[in-house]
Structure formats: structure tokens, C-alpha cells
């Protein structure tokens, strides 16, 4: 049998000794500690005992009040033992936290080891269940943490897979997925959606004469200028080489042109400081569902691309809106 430790709180020396002897005959010598008062009981380390038996009436206090003080310190089970065979007392003891109740009448000394044994088993099962609950809670917490880490890792992987590493903008493949989604929403709810195509003027010549490292800095600079002018809902991507593409939901062609002007001005200013000259300019084409309705997403991109081609052909450094191709292009 597993070694246990019991505390007996009884102010009657004869009764305390009888209970001690009875319990040690059942559980083994040295398994009990006996005290005669609340003060002595509170001086003990209640948590070190497997079970406590307390008399209902003690010279310096109530056994039930003592039990509540013990339970504020630890969860060691307490059995109330009394000579008063009153149901109300038993009900009070149980309702205030006693695990059991024993009346000192008749052959109670023969039954008390069984009562103790039963409550030790119950306490052990409760402790094991609590241990399992805590283990399960810890395991679930670890699973949640691992899931959160996995989701964060997947998010980072998705972001890396969707992002152009040089400019920090989306790549062309991810842009294609977003384009289909935003075009479907705009068509369904009859909202405007504007596509902006941007090409860096003179980039190839600069790349050939100043080197790829300088060319990369210029592309990164263009990415920053674009990002700085975008709303949260807007989408920007590096479309290929020195071409960039933007989607502006709920924005008209005129509003998109204003955004494009800010991007172009910022890019020319920052590139001028880097290159120590007038800086690079941008040619920009704009296509808008609100002004030129088309049935498919790729046709919206084609509108912006055609406008960009016209801006290049017209002398670069300008913005052309698809719906105004027959009109004179605006010069930055």
C-alpha cells in the first residue's frame, strides 16, 4: 500500500489515541499525526497531508471554521468527526467543504478506516483528473501556440511568394489573382475600378550605362514612391522589368490620374537626388471601368496598357486616360 500521511485534530486525548491506533492498524505505523487544537492544526503544513480528520467541536474553535481556514491554504480533503448525530450539522459540514462526515457512535472505529480509504481514493481520482485537465489544457495551449506560429509562418510564406523582393510590391502572379477578385466585385456591385500602368522612362539606358546595381536602386525607389501614395484598399505590383501596375477600387480615372501625378513627381524628385541630375520620369496609362466598361478583367488591363503605349509614343513623361485617347495627352 502506498505510504500516506493523515492528520487527526481531536481535543479528547483518549478519542484521538483510539482513532490514531485504528488508522495505523489499517494504514501502517507512523502514518498519523495527532493534535488537540485549532492552533496546533494551523501550525502544521496542511498541504503535506493526504487527508485530515477534524473534530466538530474543539476547545479553541469550530472544526468547520478550521476546515475553511485549511482550505484557504490548500486542497487537502477534510472529514468532520463528531459525537453529535444531527443531520443539520452533517449538511452544514458538507456544504462548507467537508468531503465526508463521521459520527462517533457505536462501532465507528471499525468504519472510520473505510471512510478514510474511500475519501483517499476519491481525492486521488480528483487529483489525477485535475492533473490530466492541466496537462490537457497545457497541451491545448501548446497546440494553439503552434497553430498560431504555423499560421504566421504560412502567412509569411504567402507574403514572400506574392511579393517582388526588390520593390516590396506584389508580383505579377499574385496581382492576377487580385485582379480577378476586384474586377468581379466591381462588376457585381456596379462600382468603378481603375487600372494604372506605369513605365519608367529611360530606364534601359540608365541600366546599361550606370549598371544593374543603380538600376535596382531606381526600381526600389519607384516601389517606395508607389507605396507611399496608395490607399489600404489599393493594389500595386511590379508587372515586369521596369513596368508597374496599380488597381484602385472605387476610384475614377480622374482620381487615379491625381494619384499617378503624385507618384511620378515623388519618383522624379527622389531619383534626381540619387542620380544628381533631373531624375527619371514616368509614362502612365489609365483604364477605368466607369468610363470604358469592359466585360473581362484582362481587357481593363489592356485599356491601361494601350494608354501607356500612347503615352510613350507621344513623347513620354505623361499620363493618358483610355477614354481620352482621341484628345490631347496631359503632360506632367
Coordinates of C-alpha atoms in Angstrom, one line a residue:
X1 CA 0.0 0.0 0.0
X2 CA 1.2 3.5 -0.8
X3 CA 2.5 5.4 2.2
X4 CA 0.1 8.0 3.3
X5 CA 0.0 10.8 5.9
X6 CA -3.0 11.6 8.0
X7 CA -3.7 14.5 10.4
X8 CA -6.1 13.9 13.4
X9 CA -7.5 17.0 15.1
X10 CA -9.2 15.9 18.3
X11 CA -9.2 17.6 21.8
X12 CA -10.1 14.4 23.6
X13 CA -6.9 12.6 24.2
X14 CA -8.5 9.2 24.5
X15 CA -10.6 9.6 21.4
X16 CA -7.6 10.9 19.5
X17 CA -5.5 7.9 20.5
X18 CA -8.2 5.4 19.6
X19 CA -8.6 7.0 16.2
X20 CA -4.8 7.0 15.7
X21 CA -4.4 3.4 16.6
X22 CA -7.3 2.3 14.5
X23 CA -5.9 4.1 11.4
X24 CA -2.4 3.0 11.9
X25 CA -3.5 -0.6 12.2
X26 CA -5.1 -0.2 8.8
X27 CA -2.6 2.1 7.0
X28 CA 0.6 1.3 8.9
X29 CA 2.6 2.7 11.8
X30 CA 3.7 6.3 11.6
X31 CA 1.0 7.3 9.1
X32 CA -0.8 9.7 11.5
X33 CA -0.1 12.9 13.3
X34 CA -2.4 14.0 16.2
X35 CA -3.1 17.5 17.5
X36 CA -5.6 18.7 20.0
X37 CA -6.5 22.3 18.9
X38 CA -7.1 24.6 16.0
X39 CA -3.9 26.5 16.8
X40 CA -1.8 23.3 16.7
X41 CA -3.5 22.2 13.5
X42 CA -2.8 25.5 11.8
X43 CA 0.9 25.2 12.8
X44 CA 1.1 22.1 10.7
X45 CA 1.8 22.1 6.9
X46 CA -1.8 21.0 5.9
X47 CA -0.7 20.5 2.3
X48 CA 1.7 17.8 3.3
X49 CA -1.1 15.5 4.5
X50 CA -3.2 13.3 2.3
X51 CA -6.3 13.7 4.4
X52 CA -7.3 15.5 7.6
X53 CA -9.9 14.3 10.2
X54 CA -11.2 17.1 12.5
X55 CA -13.5 17.0 15.4
X56 CA -16.6 19.3 15.1
X57 CA -16.2 21.0 18.4
X58 CA -12.7 21.9 19.5
X59 CA -11.6 23.8 22.7
X60 CA -10.4 26.8 20.7
X61 CA -12.8 26.9 17.9
X62 CA -15.1 25.2 15.4
X63 CA -13.9 22.3 13.3
X64 CA -15.8 23.6 10.3
X65 CA -14.3 27.1 10.7
X66 CA -10.9 25.4 11.0
X67 CA -11.6 23.4 7.8
X68 CA -12.3 26.6 5.9
X69 CA -9.0 28.1 7.0
X70 CA -7.2 25.0 5.9
X71 CA -8.9 25.1 2.5
X72 CA -7.7 28.6 2.0
X73 CA -4.2 27.2 2.2
X74 CA -4.5 24.0 0.3
X75 CA -7.0 21.5 -1.1
X76 CA -6.3 18.6 1.3
X77 CA -9.6 16.8 1.9
X78 CA -11.1 17.2 5.4
X79 CA -13.5 14.7 7.2
X80 CA -15.5 16.1 10.1
X81 CA -15.8 13.8 13.1
X82 CA -18.3 14.5 15.9
X83 CA -20.3 12.9 18.6
X84 CA -23.4 14.8 17.6
X85 CA -25.7 12.7 15.4
X86 CA -27.5 15.7 13.9
X87 CA -28.4 15.8 10.3
X88 CA -28.2 19.6 10.1
X89 CA -24.6 19.5 11.3
X90 CA -23.7 16.9 8.6
X91 CA -25.4 19.0 5.9
X92 CA -23.5 22.2 7.1
X93 CA -20.2 20.4 7.1
X94 CA -20.6 19.0 3.6
X95 CA -22.0 22.3 2.2
X96 CA -19.0 24.2 3.6
X97 CA -16.4 21.9 2.0
X98 CA -16.1 18.7 4.1
X99 CA -15.5 15.6 1.9
X100 CA -17.3 13.4 4.4
X101 CA -18.9 13.2 7.9
X102 CA -18.4 10.6 10.7
X103 CA -20.4 10.3 13.9
X104 CA -18.6 8.9 16.9
X105 CA -21.3 6.4 17.8
X106 CA -21.3 2.7 18.1
X107 CA -18.6 0.9 16.1
X108 CA -17.5 4.0 14.2
X109 CA -13.8 3.0 14.9
X110 CA -14.4 0.0 12.7
X111 CA -15.8 2.0 9.8
X112 CA -13.6 5.1 10.0
X113 CA -10.7 3.4 8.1
X114 CA -13.1 2.5 5.3
X115 CA -14.4 6.1 5.2
X116 CA -10.8 7.4 5.1
X117 CA -9.9 4.8 2.4
X118 CA -12.9 5.8 0.3
X119 CA -12.1 9.5 0.5
X120 CA -8.4 8.9 -0.2
X121 CA -9.4 7.1 -3.4
X122 CA -11.8 9.9 -4.3
X123 CA -9.1 12.5 -3.6
X124 CA -6.6 10.6 -5.7
X125 CA -9.0 10.4 -8.6
X126 CA -9.8 14.1 -8.3
X127 CA -6.1 14.9 -8.2
X128 CA -5.4 12.7 -11.2
X129 CA -8.3 14.3 -13.1
X130 CA -7.0 17.7 -12.2
X131 CA -3.5 16.7 -13.3
X132 CA -5.0 15.4 -16.6
X133 CA -7.0 18.5 -17.0
X134 CA -4.0 20.7 -16.5
X135 CA -1.9 18.5 -18.9
X136 CA -4.7 18.7 -21.5
X137 CA -5.0 22.5 -21.0
X138 CA -1.2 22.8 -21.4
X139 CA -1.3 20.6 -24.5
X140 CA -4.2 22.6 -26.0
X141 CA -2.3 25.8 -25.2
X142 CA 0.8 24.4 -27.0
X143 CA -1.3 23.3 -29.9
X144 CA -2.9 26.8 -30.2
X145 CA 0.5 28.4 -29.9
X146 CA 1.9 26.0 -32.6
X147 CA -1.1 26.7 -34.8
X148 CA -0.6 30.4 -34.4
X149 CA 3.1 30.0 -35.2
X150 CA 2.2 27.9 -38.2
X151 CA -0.4 30.4 -39.4
X152 CA 2.1 33.2 -39.1
X153 CA 4.7 31.1 -40.9
X154 CA 2.2 30.3 -43.7
X155 CA 1.3 34.0 -43.9
X156 CA 5.0 34.9 -44.2
X157 CA 5.5 32.3 -46.9
X158 CA 2.4 33.5 -48.8
X159 CA 3.7 37.1 -48.5
X160 CA 7.1 36.1 -49.8
X161 CA 5.5 34.1 -52.6
X162 CA 3.3 37.1 -53.5
X163 CA 5.9 39.8 -53.2
X164 CA 8.5 41.2 -55.5
X165 CA 11.7 41.1 -53.3
X166 CA 13.2 44.2 -54.9
X167 CA 10.3 46.7 -54.8
X168 CA 8.3 45.2 -51.9
X169 CA 5.2 45.4 -54.2
X170 CA 3.2 42.3 -55.2
X171 CA 4.5 40.2 -58.1
X172 CA 2.6 39.7 -61.3
X173 CA 1.2 36.3 -60.4
X174 CA -0.4 37.5 -57.2
X175 CA -1.7 40.6 -59.0
X176 CA -3.5 38.3 -61.5
X177 CA -5.4 36.7 -58.6
X178 CA -6.3 40.0 -57.0
X179 CA -7.3 41.5 -60.4
X180 CA -9.9 38.8 -61.0
X181 CA -11.4 39.2 -57.5
X182 CA -11.6 43.0 -57.6
X183 CA -13.0 43.0 -61.1
X184 CA -15.7 40.5 -60.2
X185 CA -16.7 42.7 -57.2
X186 CA -16.7 45.9 -59.2
X187 CA -18.8 44.3 -61.9
X188 CA -21.3 42.7 -59.5
X189 CA -21.9 45.9 -57.4
X190 CA -21.5 48.3 -60.3
X191 CA -18.5 50.1 -58.7
X192 CA -15.7 51.8 -60.5
X193 CA -12.3 50.0 -60.8
X194 CA -9.3 51.8 -62.4
X195 CA -6.1 50.2 -63.7
X196 CA -2.9 52.2 -63.9
X197 CA 0.1 51.1 -65.9
X198 CA 3.5 52.8 -65.3
X199 CA 6.7 52.5 -67.2
X200 CA 10.0 54.2 -66.2
X201 CA 11.3 56.5 -69.0
X202 CA 14.9 55.9 -69.9
X203 CA 15.4 53.0 -67.5
X204 CA 17.0 50.7 -70.0
X205 CA 19.6 53.3 -71.0
X206 CA 20.4 54.0 -67.3
X207 CA 20.7 50.3 -66.5
X208 CA 23.1 49.9 -69.4
X209 CA 25.2 53.0 -68.6
X210 CA 25.1 53.1 -64.8
X211 CA 24.9 49.4 -64.1
X212 CA 22.4 47.0 -62.7
X213 CA 23.0 48.0 -59.1
X214 CA 21.9 51.5 -59.8
X215 CA 19.1 50.1 -61.8
X216 CA 17.9 48.1 -58.9
X217 CA 18.0 51.1 -56.6
X218 CA 15.8 53.0 -59.1
X219 CA 13.3 50.2 -59.2
X220 CA 13.2 50.1 -55.4
X221 CA 12.8 53.8 -55.3
X222 CA 9.8 53.5 -57.7
X223 CA 8.3 50.9 -55.5
X224 CA 8.5 53.2 -52.5
X225 CA 7.0 56.1 -54.4
X226 CA 4.1 54.0 -55.4
X227 CA 3.5 52.5 -51.9
X228 CA 3.6 56.0 -50.4
X229 CA 0.6 57.1 -52.5
X230 CA -1.6 54.0 -52.2
X231 CA -4.7 53.6 -50.1
X232 CA -5.2 50.5 -48.0
X233 CA -7.6 49.1 -50.5
X234 CA -5.4 49.7 -53.5
X235 CA -3.1 47.1 -55.0
X236 CA 0.2 47.6 -56.7
X237 CA 2.6 45.2 -58.4
X238 CA 5.7 45.0 -60.4
X239 CA 4.4 43.9 -63.7
X240 CA 7.8 43.0 -65.2
X241 CA 11.1 44.8 -65.8
X242 CA 10.5 48.5 -65.2
X243 CA 6.7 48.3 -65.6
X244 CA 4.3 48.6 -62.7
X245 CA 0.6 48.1 -62.4
X246 CA -2.0 49.5 -60.0
X247 CA -5.6 48.7 -59.2
X248 CA -7.7 51.4 -57.5
X249 CA -11.1 50.2 -56.4
X250 CA -13.9 52.8 -56.3
X251 CA -11.6 55.4 -57.9
X252 CA -12.4 57.2 -61.1
X253 CA -9.9 57.7 -63.9
X254 CA -9.5 61.4 -62.9
X255 CA -8.8 60.4 -59.2
X256 CA -6.3 57.7 -60.4
X257 CA -4.6 60.4 -62.6
X258 CA -4.2 62.5 -59.4
X259 CA -2.5 59.5 -57.7
X260 CA -0.3 58.9 -60.7
X261 CA 0.8 62.5 -60.8
X262 CA 1.9 62.3 -57.1
X263 CA 3.8 59.1 -57.7
X264 CA 5.5 60.5 -60.8
X265 CA 6.5 63.7 -59.0
X266 CA 7.8 61.9 -56.0
X267 CA 9.8 59.4 -58.2
X268 CA 11.4 62.1 -60.3
X269 CA 12.4 64.1 -57.2
X270 CA 14.0 61.2 -55.4
X271 CA 15.7 59.8 -58.5
X272 CA 17.1 63.2 -59.2
X273 CA 18.8 63.3 -55.8
X274 CA 20.2 59.8 -56.4
X275 CA 21.4 60.4 -60.0
X276 CA 22.5 64.1 -59.4
X277 CA 20.5 65.2 -62.5
X278 CA 16.9 65.9 -63.5
X279 CA 15.9 62.4 -62.5
X280 CA 13.8 59.8 -64.3
X281 CA 10.2 60.3 -65.4
X282 CA 7.2 58.0 -65.8
X283 CA 4.9 57.3 -68.7
X284 CA 1.5 56.3 -67.4
X285 CA -1.7 54.8 -68.9
X286 CA -5.1 54.6 -67.2
X287 CA -8.1 52.5 -67.9
X288 CA -11.4 52.8 -65.9
X289 CA -14.5 50.7 -65.8
X290 CA -16.5 53.8 -65.1
X291 CA -15.5 55.4 -68.4
X292 CA -14.9 52.4 -70.6
X293 CA -16.9 49.4 -69.4
X294 CA -15.4 46.1 -70.5
X295 CA -16.6 42.5 -69.8
X296 CA -13.3 40.9 -68.7
X297 CA -10.5 41.8 -66.3
X298 CA -7.8 41.4 -68.9
X299 CA -9.5 43.9 -71.1
X300 CA -9.3 46.5 -68.3
X301 CA -5.5 45.9 -68.1
X302 CA -5.4 46.1 -72.0
X303 CA -7.0 49.6 -71.8
X304 CA -4.3 50.8 -69.4
X305 CA -1.6 49.2 -71.4
X306 CA -2.8 50.7 -74.7
X307 CA -2.9 54.1 -73.0
X308 CA 0.6 53.6 -71.7
X309 CA 1.8 52.8 -75.2
X310 CA 0.2 56.0 -76.4
X311 CA 2.0 58.0 -73.6
X312 CA 5.3 56.5 -74.7
X313 CA 4.6 57.2 -78.4
X314 CA 3.5 60.8 -77.6
X315 CA 6.9 61.6 -76.1
X316 CA 6.9 60.0 -72.6
X317 CA 6.6 61.7 -69.2
X318 CA 2.8 62.0 -69.4
X319 CA -0.5 60.4 -68.3
X320 CA -3.0 59.2 -70.8
X321 CA -6.5 58.0 -69.9
X322 CA -8.1 55.4 -72.2
X323 CA -11.3 57.3 -72.6
X324 CA -9.4 60.4 -73.7
X325 CA -7.2 58.8 -76.4
X326 CA -8.7 61.0 -79.0
X327 CA -7.9 64.1 -77.0
X328 CA -4.5 65.8 -76.5
X329 CA -2.5 63.9 -73.8
X330 CA -1.8 65.6 -70.5
X331 CA 1.8 66.5 -69.8
X332 CA 3.3 66.2 -66.3

